[in-house]
Short mmCIF file of C-alpha atoms in Angstrom, two decimals:
data_model
loop_
_atom_site.label_atom_id
_atom_site.label_comp_id
_atom_site.label_asym_id
_atom_site.label_seq_id
_atom_site.Cartn_x
_atom_site.Cartn_y
_atom_site.Cartn_z
CA MET A 1 -23.13 -6.23 18.38
CA HIS A 2 -23.00 -3.14 20.58
CA VAL A 3 -19.54 -1.52 20.58
CA ARG A 4 -18.26 1.12 22.97
CA LEU A 5 -15.28 3.29 22.07
CA ARG A 6 -13.46 4.50 25.14
CA LEU A 7 -11.43 7.59 24.24
CA ASP A 8 -9.09 9.95 26.03
CA GLY A 9 -11.43 12.92 26.43
CA ARG A 10 -8.60 15.39 25.85
CA HIS A 11 -7.75 14.21 22.34
CA PRO A 12 -10.69 12.96 20.22
CA ARG A 13 -9.62 12.96 16.58
CA ARG A 14 -11.07 12.57 13.11
CA TRP A 15 -9.98 8.96 12.83
CA HIS A 16 -12.15 8.19 15.87
CA ARG A 17 -15.13 9.84 14.16
CA ASP A 18 -14.41 7.88 10.96
CA LEU A 19 -14.31 4.63 12.93
CA VAL A 20 -17.62 5.47 14.62
CA ARG A 21 -19.22 6.21 11.26
CA ARG A 22 -18.01 3.01 9.65
CA LEU A 23 -18.87 0.85 12.63
CA GLY A 24 -22.36 2.30 12.67
CA ALA A 25 -22.77 1.54 8.96
CA ALA A 26 -22.09 -2.17 9.50
CA ALA A 27 -25.07 -4.50 9.70
CA ASP A 28 -26.22 -5.46 13.21
CA THR A 29 -23.71 -3.08 14.84
CA THR A 30 -24.39 -0.12 17.09
CA VAL A 31 -21.77 2.11 18.61
CA GLU A 32 -21.38 4.60 21.45
CA VAL A 33 -18.51 6.73 22.74
CA GLU A 34 -17.34 7.15 26.32
CA PHE A 35 -14.71 9.71 27.28
CA ALA A 36 -12.10 8.99 29.93
CA ALA A 37 -10.68 11.89 31.92
CA SER A 38 -7.20 10.98 30.71
CA GLY A 39 -5.22 8.04 29.40
CA PRO A 40 -1.66 6.73 29.47
CA SER A 41 -1.59 6.42 25.66
CA ALA A 42 -1.81 10.16 25.00
CA LEU A 43 0.86 11.80 22.85
CA PRO A 44 3.88 13.27 24.64
CA GLY A 45 4.15 17.01 25.05
CA ASN A 46 5.38 19.00 22.04
CA ALA A 47 4.16 16.36 19.54
CA GLU A 48 1.89 18.96 17.99
CA THR A 49 4.85 21.34 17.71
CA LEU A 50 6.80 18.64 15.86
CA PHE A 51 3.93 18.11 13.40
CA THR A 52 3.66 21.85 12.79
CA LEU A 53 7.40 22.13 12.16
CA GLU A 54 7.33 19.34 9.58
CA ARG A 55 4.37 20.81 7.74
CA LEU A 56 5.98 24.22 7.57
CA ILE A 57 9.42 23.01 6.48
CA PHE A 58 8.36 20.35 3.97
CA GLY A 59 5.09 21.90 2.77
CA LEU A 60 3.04 18.88 3.87
CA PRO A 61 -0.74 18.75 3.44
CA ALA A 62 -3.06 19.70 6.26
CA ARG A 63 -3.73 17.21 9.03
CA ALA A 64 -6.15 14.48 8.14
CA ALA A 65 -6.79 11.49 10.43
CA SER A 66 -5.05 13.07 13.42
CA ALA A 67 -6.85 16.42 13.26
CA PRO A 68 -8.70 17.19 16.51
CA LEU A 69 -12.47 17.21 16.49
CA THR A 70 -14.25 20.50 16.86
CA ALA A 71 -16.67 20.97 19.74
CA SER A 72 -19.64 20.36 17.44
CA GLU A 73 -18.04 17.26 15.91
CA ARG A 74 -17.38 15.88 19.36
CA ALA A 75 -20.94 16.62 20.43
CA GLY A 76 -22.17 14.70 17.39
CA LEU A 77 -20.57 11.42 18.52
CA PRO A 78 -23.08 8.90 19.91
CA ALA A 79 -23.23 9.06 23.70
CA VAL A 80 -23.32 6.15 26.15
CA THR A 81 -26.84 4.75 26.15
CA GLY A 82 -26.97 2.65 29.30
CA ARG A 83 -26.92 -0.52 27.22
CA ALA A 84 -24.23 -2.99 28.23
CA PRO A 85 -21.57 -3.21 25.49
CA ASP A 86 -20.59 -6.49 23.87
CA LEU A 87 -17.14 -5.11 23.04
CA ILE A 88 -15.10 -2.20 24.36
CA LEU A 89 -12.40 -0.65 22.20
CA ASP A 90 -10.18 0.85 24.87
CA PHE A 91 -8.26 3.64 23.11
CA ALA A 92 -7.81 5.57 26.34
CA GLY A 93 -5.60 2.75 27.61
CA ASP A 94 -6.82 2.91 31.19
CA LEU A 95 -8.61 -0.43 31.42
CA ALA A 96 -6.68 -3.53 32.46
CA GLY A 97 -7.45 -6.74 30.64
CA ASN A 98 -11.17 -7.51 30.60
CA LEU A 99 -11.99 -5.98 34.00
CA ALA A 100 -14.63 -3.59 32.73
CA GLY A 101 -17.67 -4.70 34.71
CA ASN A 102 -17.85 -1.49 36.69
CA LEU A 103 -18.14 0.75 33.64
CA ALA A 104 -21.21 2.87 33.10
CA GLY A 105 -23.94 0.95 31.36
CA ASN A 106 -22.78 -2.48 32.55
CA PRO A 107 -25.36 -3.61 35.15
CA ASP A 108 -24.27 -5.36 38.33
CA GLY A 109 -24.00 -9.07 37.75
CA ALA A 110 -23.65 -8.77 33.97
CA ALA A 111 -20.75 -10.51 32.32
CA ASP A 112 -17.73 -8.34 31.64
CA PRO A 113 -17.63 -7.28 28.00
CA ARG A 114 -14.75 -8.21 25.78
CA THR A 115 -12.10 -5.50 25.75
CA TRP A 116 -9.70 -4.79 22.93
CA HIS A 117 -6.51 -2.78 23.32
CA LEU A 118 -4.52 -1.09 20.57
CA ARG A 119 -0.74 -1.11 20.58
CA TYR A 120 2.04 -0.17 18.19
CA ASP A 121 5.28 -2.09 18.63
CA GLY A 122 4.02 -3.12 22.06
CA GLN A 123 3.20 0.39 23.31
CA ASP A 124 -0.28 1.71 23.96
CA GLY A 125 -2.07 3.88 21.45
CA GLU A 126 -0.95 6.98 19.64
CA ALA A 127 2.12 7.43 21.83
CA GLY A 128 3.38 4.05 20.67
CA LEU A 129 2.73 4.91 17.02
CA LEU A 130 4.66 8.17 17.29
CA ALA A 131 7.57 6.50 19.11
CA SER A 132 7.89 3.88 16.34
CA LEU A 133 7.81 6.48 13.58
CA LEU A 134 10.42 8.64 15.28
CA ALA A 135 12.60 5.53 15.56
CA GLY A 136 12.37 5.16 11.76
CA ARG A 137 10.20 2.02 11.78
CA ALA A 138 7.25 0.70 9.85
CA PRO A 139 5.08 0.21 12.97
CA TRP A 140 3.35 -3.04 13.85
CA ALA A 141 -0.21 -2.31 14.96
CA THR A 142 -1.81 -5.00 17.12
CA VAL A 143 -5.36 -5.35 18.37
CA SER A 144 -5.25 -7.60 21.43
CA GLU A 145 -7.72 -9.10 23.87
CA GLY A 146 -6.53 -10.40 27.22
CA GLY A 147 -2.95 -10.37 25.98
CA ARG A 148 -3.78 -12.38 22.83
CA ALA A 149 -3.38 -10.78 19.41
CA VAL A 150 -6.70 -10.60 17.55
CA ALA A 151 -5.27 -8.96 14.43
CA SER A 152 -2.03 -7.30 13.39
CA ALA A 153 -0.70 -5.12 10.60
CA ARG A 154 2.60 -3.60 9.52
CA LEU A 155 1.57 -0.08 8.51
CA GLY A 156 3.17 2.07 5.89
CA THR A 157 3.18 5.43 4.17
CA GLU A 158 4.20 6.99 0.86
CA MET A 159 5.88 9.81 2.82
CA GLN A 160 8.79 7.96 4.38
CA GLY A 161 10.60 10.10 6.91
CA ARG A 162 7.71 12.58 7.25
CA VAL A 163 6.41 11.75 10.70
CA ALA A 164 3.36 14.01 10.54
CA THR A 165 1.95 12.39 7.38
CA ALA A 166 3.07 8.88 8.37
CA PHE A 167 1.27 9.36 11.69
CA ASP A 168 -1.94 10.24 9.83
CA ASP A 169 -1.51 7.30 7.42
CA GLY A 170 -1.00 4.93 10.35
CA LEU A 171 -4.15 6.11 12.11
CA ALA A 172 -6.20 5.88 8.91
CA HIS A 173 -5.28 2.25 8.33
CA THR A 174 -5.69 1.47 12.01
CA VAL A 175 -9.39 1.96 11.25
CA THR A 176 -8.99 -0.56 8.41
CA LEU A 177 -7.34 -3.03 10.79
CA ILE A 178 -10.06 -2.75 13.44
CA LEU A 179 -12.83 -3.24 10.90
CA ALA A 180 -11.01 -6.31 9.56
CA ALA A 181 -10.57 -7.68 13.09
CA LEU A 182 -14.32 -7.41 13.68
CA LYS A 183 -14.85 -9.90 10.87
CA ASP A 184 -13.44 -12.51 13.29
CA ALA A 185 -10.93 -13.90 10.79
CA PRO A 186 -8.73 -11.08 9.47
CA GLY A 187 -6.09 -13.53 8.29
CA ALA A 188 -2.75 -14.57 9.68
CA GLY A 189 -1.37 -11.05 9.49
CA PRO A 190 2.06 -10.14 8.19
CA SER A 191 5.01 -12.41 8.83
CA GLY A 192 8.25 -11.32 10.43
CA ALA A 193 9.68 -10.62 13.84
CA ARG A 194 8.07 -7.83 15.84
CA PRO A 195 10.58 -5.20 16.98
CA PRO A 196 10.95 -4.31 20.64
CA ALA A 197 9.18 -1.22 21.92
CA ALA A 198 10.69 1.99 20.64
CA PRO A 199 12.22 4.32 23.24
CA VAL A 200 10.14 7.21 24.53
CA PRO A 201 10.90 10.08 22.13
CA ASP A 202 12.69 13.14 23.37
CA LEU A 203 10.53 16.09 22.35
CA SER A 204 12.05 18.62 24.70
CA PRO A 205 12.51 22.15 23.30
CA GLY A 206 16.21 21.49 22.71
CA ALA A 207 15.55 18.19 20.92
CA LEU A 208 12.85 19.82 18.79
CA ALA A 209 15.24 22.62 17.83
CA ARG A 210 17.88 20.09 16.76
CA ARG A 211 15.34 18.04 14.84
CA GLY A 212 14.00 21.18 13.19
CA GLY A 213 17.51 22.07 12.08
CA ARG A 214 17.99 18.62 10.54
CA MET A 215 14.64 18.85 8.77
CA LEU A 216 15.53 22.25 7.35
CA ALA A 217 18.84 20.87 6.07
CA GLN A 218 17.02 17.91 4.48
CA SER A 219 14.55 20.25 2.82
CA ILE A 220 17.37 22.33 1.32
CA VAL A 221 19.20 19.23 0.05
CA GLN A 222 16.02 17.88 -1.52
CA ARG A 223 15.29 21.15 -3.26
CA LEU A 224 18.83 21.34 -4.58
CA TYR A 225 18.55 17.75 -5.82
CA ARG A 226 15.33 18.53 -7.68
CA LEU A 227 16.98 21.56 -9.23
CA CYS A 228 19.71 19.30 -10.60
CA PHE A 229 17.75 16.11 -11.31
CA ARG A 230 14.29 15.13 -12.47
CA ALA A 231 12.70 13.05 -9.74
CA PRO A 232 11.42 10.49 -9.30
CA HIS A 233 13.00 8.73 -12.25
CA TRP A 234 12.75 4.98 -12.90
CA ARG A 235 14.49 2.70 -15.38
CA VAL A 236 13.75 -0.76 -16.78
CA GLY A 237 16.28 -3.60 -16.79
CA TRP A 238 16.12 -6.53 -19.19
CA ARG A 239 18.00 -9.73 -20.01
CA HIS A 240 17.63 -12.79 -22.21
CA LEU A 241 16.00 -15.58 -20.22
CA ASP A 242 18.00 -18.63 -21.31
CA GLY A 243 18.20 -20.31 -17.90
CA PRO A 244 16.71 -20.02 -14.43
CA GLY A 245 14.76 -16.87 -13.68
CA VAL A 246 14.91 -14.67 -10.61
CA VAL A 247 12.21 -16.72 -8.87
CA ASP A 248 14.25 -19.91 -9.25
CA LEU A 249 17.55 -18.20 -8.44
CA GLN A 250 16.05 -16.36 -5.47
CA GLY A 251 18.35 -13.53 -6.44
CA HIS A 252 19.82 -11.50 -9.27
CA PRO A 253 21.16 -13.41 -12.31
CA PRO A 254 24.95 -13.67 -12.68
CA SER A 255 24.69 -12.24 -16.21
CA GLY A 256 23.36 -8.93 -14.92
CA TRP A 257 20.88 -6.57 -16.55
CA ALA A 258 20.88 -4.30 -19.59
CA THR A 259 18.91 -1.03 -19.42
CA LEU A 260 16.04 0.26 -21.53
CA ARG A 261 17.35 3.73 -22.34
CA ASP A 262 15.36 6.93 -22.02
CA ASP A 263 16.04 10.54 -23.03
CA GLY A 264 16.01 11.87 -19.46
CA HIS A 265 12.78 13.80 -20.08
CA ARG A 266 10.65 10.74 -19.36
CA PHE A 267 11.04 7.49 -17.50
CA TYR A 268 9.87 3.94 -18.13
CA ALA A 269 8.60 1.64 -15.39
CA ASP A 270 6.32 -1.35 -14.70
CA PRO A 271 7.61 -3.64 -17.51
CA PHE A 272 5.18 -6.34 -18.76
CA PRO A 273 6.20 -8.55 -21.75
CA LEU A 274 3.88 -10.43 -24.13
CA ALA A 275 4.85 -12.76 -26.99
CA HIS A 276 2.56 -12.26 -29.99
CA GLY A 277 2.93 -13.11 -33.65
CA GLY A 278 6.52 -14.28 -33.25
CA THR A 279 7.61 -11.05 -31.53
CA THR A 280 8.00 -10.22 -27.86
CA TRP A 281 6.45 -6.87 -27.03
CA LEU A 282 7.33 -4.95 -23.90
CA PHE A 283 4.63 -2.75 -22.36
CA VAL A 284 5.64 -0.08 -19.86
CA GLU A 285 4.40 2.98 -18.08
CA GLU A 286 5.86 6.03 -19.83
CA PHE A 287 5.95 9.10 -17.61
CA PRO A 288 6.93 12.40 -19.26
CA HIS A 289 8.18 14.77 -16.57
CA ALA A 290 6.62 17.71 -18.43
CA THR A 291 3.06 16.37 -18.16
CA GLN A 292 3.37 14.45 -14.87
CA LYS A 293 0.89 11.87 -16.21
CA GLY A 294 1.59 8.27 -17.13
CA VAL A 295 0.62 6.62 -20.41
CA ILE A 296 1.11 3.05 -21.60
CA SER A 297 3.79 2.56 -24.25
CA ALA A 298 5.18 -0.48 -26.08
CA VAL A 299 8.36 -1.52 -27.87
CA ALA A 300 9.34 -4.70 -29.73
CA MET A 301 12.21 -6.77 -28.33
CA GLY A 302 14.74 -8.14 -30.83
CA ARG A 303 17.81 -10.34 -30.53
CA ASP A 304 19.85 -7.38 -29.31
CA GLY A 305 17.16 -5.89 -27.11
CA PRO A 306 14.62 -3.11 -27.71
CA VAL A 307 13.94 -2.25 -31.34
CA GLY A 308 13.79 1.53 -31.19
CA THR A 309 12.12 3.36 -28.30
CA PRO A 310 8.73 2.72 -26.67
CA ARG A 311 5.82 4.58 -28.27
CA PRO A 312 2.50 5.41 -26.63
CA VAL A 313 -0.33 2.95 -27.27
CA LEU A 314 -2.91 3.88 -24.61
CA GLU A 315 -3.65 7.22 -22.98
CA GLU A 316 -6.56 8.43 -20.87
CA ALA A 317 -7.42 11.69 -19.15
CA HIS A 318 -6.11 10.15 -15.92
CA HIS A 319 -2.76 8.60 -15.03
CA LEU A 320 -2.11 5.03 -16.23
CA SER A 321 0.61 2.59 -15.16
CA TYR A 322 1.27 -1.12 -14.45
CA PRO A 323 0.03 -2.48 -17.82
CA PHE A 324 -0.98 -6.04 -16.84
CA VAL A 325 -1.30 -7.57 -20.32
CA PHE A 326 -2.34 -11.13 -21.23
CA ALA A 327 -3.73 -13.27 -24.04
CA ARG A 328 -7.02 -15.13 -23.71
CA ASP A 329 -9.86 -16.33 -25.94
CA GLY A 330 -8.07 -15.35 -29.14
CA ALA A 331 -7.56 -11.73 -28.07
CA ILE A 332 -5.08 -9.56 -26.17
CA TRP A 333 -6.28 -7.87 -23.00
CA MET A 334 -4.87 -5.30 -20.59
CA VAL A 335 -5.72 -4.18 -17.07
CA PRO A 336 -3.67 -1.01 -16.47
CA GLU A 337 -3.65 0.70 -13.12
CA SER A 338 -6.21 3.50 -13.15
CA SER A 339 -6.42 4.32 -9.44
CA ALA A 340 -6.70 8.03 -10.26
CA ALA A 341 -10.10 7.25 -11.79
CA GLY A 342 -11.25 5.08 -8.89
CA THR A 343 -11.75 2.03 -11.13
CA ILE A 344 -10.14 -1.21 -12.30
CA ASP A 345 -10.75 -1.35 -16.05
CA LEU A 346 -10.36 -4.00 -18.77
CA TYR A 347 -9.14 -3.12 -22.27
CA ARG A 348 -9.01 -5.23 -25.45
CA ALA A 349 -6.53 -4.75 -28.30
CA THR A 350 -8.16 -3.71 -31.57
CA ALA A 351 -4.98 -3.12 -33.60
CA PHE A 352 -2.19 -4.66 -31.54
CA PRO A 353 -0.07 -3.16 -30.16
CA GLU A 354 -1.37 0.38 -30.74
CA GLY A 355 -5.16 0.15 -30.65
CA TRP A 356 -7.06 -0.49 -27.40
CA GLU A 357 -10.66 -0.09 -26.36
CA LYS A 358 -12.12 -0.15 -22.89
CA VAL A 359 -14.60 -3.00 -22.70
CA ALA A 360 -15.52 -3.23 -19.02
CA THR A 361 -15.04 -1.78 -15.56
CA LEU A 362 -14.20 -4.75 -13.38
CA VAL A 363 -14.32 -2.93 -10.03
CA GLN A 364 -15.41 0.64 -9.35
CA GLY A 365 -15.31 3.01 -6.43
CA VAL A 366 -11.86 1.89 -5.23
CA VAL A 367 -8.42 3.50 -5.23
CA ALA A 368 -6.68 0.27 -6.23
CA SER A 369 -2.99 -0.07 -7.07
CA ASP A 370 -1.33 -2.58 -9.42
CA ALA A 371 -4.24 -4.92 -10.18
CA THR A 372 -2.89 -8.40 -10.97
CA LEU A 373 -4.99 -11.27 -12.33
CA LEU A 374 -4.53 -15.00 -11.80
CA GLU A 375 -6.45 -17.96 -13.19
CA GLN A 376 -6.36 -20.86 -10.75
CA GLU A 377 -8.30 -24.11 -11.08
CA GLY A 378 -10.96 -22.66 -13.37
CA ARG A 379 -11.46 -19.51 -11.30
CA TRP A 380 -10.06 -16.00 -11.64
CA TRP A 381 -8.56 -13.96 -8.83
CA LEU A 382 -7.71 -10.28 -8.78
CA PHE A 383 -5.08 -8.89 -6.39
CA ALA A 384 -4.61 -5.17 -5.64
CA THR A 385 -3.75 -2.91 -2.74
CA VAL A 386 -6.54 -0.52 -1.84
CA ARG A 387 -6.29 2.88 -0.24
CA ASP A 388 -9.10 3.22 2.25
CA ALA A 389 -9.91 6.79 1.19
CA PRO A 390 -11.89 8.52 -1.58
CA VAL A 391 -10.43 9.23 -5.02
CA GLY A 392 -8.34 12.38 -4.87
CA ALA A 393 -8.12 12.41 -1.06
CA PRO A 394 -4.96 14.08 0.27
CA LEU A 395 -2.01 12.26 1.76
CA GLY A 396 -2.47 11.25 5.36
CA LEU A 397 -5.61 9.18 4.80
CA GLY A 398 -3.91 5.82 4.43
CA SER A 399 -1.16 4.30 2.34
CA TYR A 400 -1.64 3.08 -1.23
CA SER A 401 0.60 0.07 -0.59
CA ASP A 402 -0.17 -1.80 2.65
CA ALA A 403 -3.73 -3.23 2.39
CA LEU A 404 -4.18 -6.21 0.04
CA HIS A 405 -7.67 -6.88 -1.31
CA LEU A 406 -8.87 -9.86 -3.35
CA TRP A 407 -11.77 -10.37 -5.73
CA SER A 408 -12.83 -13.55 -7.54
CA ALA A 409 -14.87 -14.25 -10.67
CA PRO A 410 -15.84 -17.14 -12.97
CA ASP A 411 -14.35 -15.21 -15.92
CA PHE A 412 -11.79 -12.42 -16.16
CA ARG A 413 -14.54 -10.18 -17.56
CA GLY A 414 -16.47 -10.63 -14.30
CA PRO A 415 -18.64 -10.33 -12.37
CA TRP A 416 -16.05 -9.80 -9.64
CA THR A 417 -16.95 -10.51 -6.01
CA PRO A 418 -14.88 -8.97 -3.18
CA HIS A 419 -13.36 -11.40 -0.71
CA ALA A 420 -15.30 -11.61 2.55
CA ARG A 421 -12.09 -11.02 4.56
CA ASN A 422 -10.87 -7.91 2.72
CA PRO A 423 -8.33 -6.68 3.39
CA VAL A 424 -6.81 -10.14 3.56
CA LEU A 425 -3.43 -8.69 4.54
CA ILE A 426 -2.18 -5.36 5.89
CA ASP A 427 1.59 -5.25 5.49
CA ILE A 428 3.72 -2.53 3.95
CA ALA A 429 6.44 -5.15 3.39
CA SER A 430 4.47 -7.63 1.28
CA ALA A 431 0.97 -6.48 0.30
CA ARG A 432 1.40 -4.54 -2.96
CA PRO A 433 1.77 -6.56 -6.18
CA ALA A 434 5.03 -6.25 -8.12
CA GLY A 435 4.32 -8.27 -11.26
CA ALA A 436 2.50 -11.29 -12.62
CA ILE A 437 2.20 -14.31 -10.34
CA VAL A 438 4.65 -17.07 -11.30
CA ARG A 439 3.84 -20.78 -11.49
CA ARG A 440 6.82 -22.84 -10.42
CA ALA A 441 7.70 -25.84 -12.56
CA THR A 442 7.67 -27.92 -9.39
CA GLY A 443 4.21 -26.62 -8.47
CA GLY A 444 3.05 -23.73 -6.37
CA LEU A 445 2.62 -20.04 -6.94
CA VAL A 446 5.04 -17.20 -6.20
CA ARG A 447 3.79 -13.63 -5.98
CA PRO A 448 6.27 -10.79 -6.59
CA VAL A 449 5.54 -8.11 -3.97
CA GLN A 450 6.78 -4.63 -3.22
CA ASP A 451 8.61 -4.24 0.06
CA CYS A 452 8.01 -0.59 0.93
CA THR A 453 9.19 -0.81 4.54
CA ASP A 454 11.97 1.71 3.88
CA GLY A 455 10.02 3.71 1.30
CA TYR A 456 8.01 3.18 -1.87
CA GLY A 457 9.55 0.66 -4.25
CA ARG A 458 12.67 0.14 -2.16
CA ALA A 459 12.82 -3.66 -2.45
CA LEU A 460 11.22 -6.63 -4.20
CA GLY A 461 9.95 -9.64 -2.28
CA LEU A 462 9.09 -13.12 -3.56
CA ALA A 463 6.14 -14.53 -1.62
CA ARG A 464 4.95 -18.14 -1.81
CA ILE A 465 1.15 -18.32 -1.80
CA ASP A 466 0.13 -20.78 0.92
CA ARG A 467 -3.62 -20.27 0.82
CA LEU A 468 -6.05 -18.77 -1.68
CA ASP A 469 -9.73 -19.55 -1.20
CA ASP A 470 -12.98 -18.06 0.04
CA GLY A 471 -11.92 -18.62 3.64
CA GLY A 472 -8.75 -16.57 3.52
CA PHE A 473 -5.34 -15.87 2.06
CA GLY A 474 -1.87 -16.69 3.28
CA GLN A 475 1.64 -16.19 1.96
CA THR A 476 5.25 -16.59 3.07
CA VAL A 477 7.95 -14.20 1.86
CA GLU A 478 10.85 -16.43 0.79
CA THR A 479 13.38 -13.79 -0.13
CA VAL A 480 13.81 -10.04 -0.59
CA LEU A 481 15.89 -8.53 -3.41
CA ARG A 482 17.37 -5.06 -3.23
CA ALA A 483 19.33 -2.76 -5.44
CA GLY A 484 23.07 -3.24 -5.20
CA PRO A 485 26.06 -4.23 -7.33
CA GLU A 486 23.89 -6.29 -9.70
CA TRP A 487 21.34 -3.47 -10.09
CA PRO A 488 22.79 -0.09 -9.04
CA GLY A 489 20.48 2.48 -7.53
CA SER A 490 18.28 2.69 -4.49
CA ARG A 491 15.05 0.95 -5.55
CA LEU A 492 13.85 -2.35 -7.02
CA HIS A 493 10.18 -2.48 -7.76
CA THR A 494 8.80 -4.91 -10.43
CA LEU A 495 9.60 -8.37 -11.86
CA ASN A 496 8.12 -9.99 -14.97
CA SER A 497 9.17 -12.47 -17.64
CA GLY A 498 7.89 -13.77 -20.96
CA GLY A 499 8.80 -14.27 -24.59
CA GLY A 500 12.37 -15.27 -23.75
CA PHE A 501 13.11 -12.18 -21.64
CA GLU A 502 13.06 -11.15 -18.00
CA PHE A 503 12.51 -7.59 -16.76
CA ILE A 504 12.85 -5.56 -13.59
CA ASP A 505 12.73 -1.86 -12.81
CA GLY A 506 14.24 0.49 -10.26
CA SER A 507 15.55 3.96 -9.62
CA ALA A 508 17.77 6.09 -11.84
CA ARG A 509 19.06 9.66 -12.02
CA ALA A 510 18.06 12.06 -14.77
CA PRO A 511 20.19 15.25 -14.75
CA ARG A 512 18.35 18.37 -15.87
CA LEU A 513 21.51 19.53 -17.64
CA PRO A 514 23.71 17.31 -19.85
#
């Protein structure tokens, strides 16, 4: 396939160069770049001033995907060759439909190439993305051909409310979306109603001054909060499971939740229970604020709840969290999140619950979050969201939470094969795992998912798995649970059950002074 990128010649950016590089690396694909004199999808005036203001006020990292190309970088892009393209990616936004037969390199009489357009919430290009972000939305990105959607994604960011970084994250995973669309079957896409187009943002000098004032006030409030409280701070809720669970109730239990207490100098999150030897053990991420690095800890659960406090059982040089623990083949195994190392690793208990040894790296070279295993009909599946950026890359190169990848294997020890359609889903509202997959008594599988539309860990969704095979993946979100009277706070993030208990986690406040 020969692909032509048609760009607004005034604003070539690093995400365009990244797309060119990755397209060119694909088998049987060549790529060239054509520059239009201008395009209707260009950013409105003063957008760069807005980005600069945010970076100065909030101390945001340098521009990533949206950074402009230097003259030499632009000159290094592959030029139009005279070969007729099979597909045009019209990012300039100045081509209507498929009427591209008069473009350079398309000989008279040759069939018009296919033409794809990029829109965010129904508006062309980067201007549409910025308008959606300024309206406070998680933007829907759509690749369309002749008015028909080819692929769609609901993009996200870990920097909610920071338009500059969210803009970069959106552009970075737009590359992911386009590459998925070129596989011809990128999946059904996220479910949910698309919002109407966001209004054209007012970036006049007066509006920028007012917005800058609000940002400065937010920055001061946040700094004052961090002076008074340790943040972020999570807490684990638990209850005896002597009736229907959250999946069956499709909501919080009427009995409410008790809290796993902490000393305020550390938090506990990502609860995973395991019944072993007549005792239910709870594994959690323990995060001491002093070290800013997670370890895996465990505590026994008794009739009246936790017996003592969690104690560390597994620590590495890198951050660990989400201790997915399970029993199999007469042993206890754990797959903790180790995205900071760029691997998905398997550990085996040698002196349960304290002793663990790493026995295999299941997947390497990926920044994968919250790896969750499932055995289904004699085959193993691994779910995780993947950040499409190198280990240690700065913010602004794609979210950690919106692109779901699958792998499969004949055994949980591997070898693991990536799904041909990865990412099988791009959706900030339902991609990232939030606990072990639940088998309903009546049949079917329910996947707890993180709904990060309004920010990381804000809500917990319950998604019915409709399809899971080599051809694709599909799910339907049945309900979304949020913090509220039954679980005070602002976040709800994980759900697991086992050994007669059910667990969730969410936000808490940890005052720096008593």
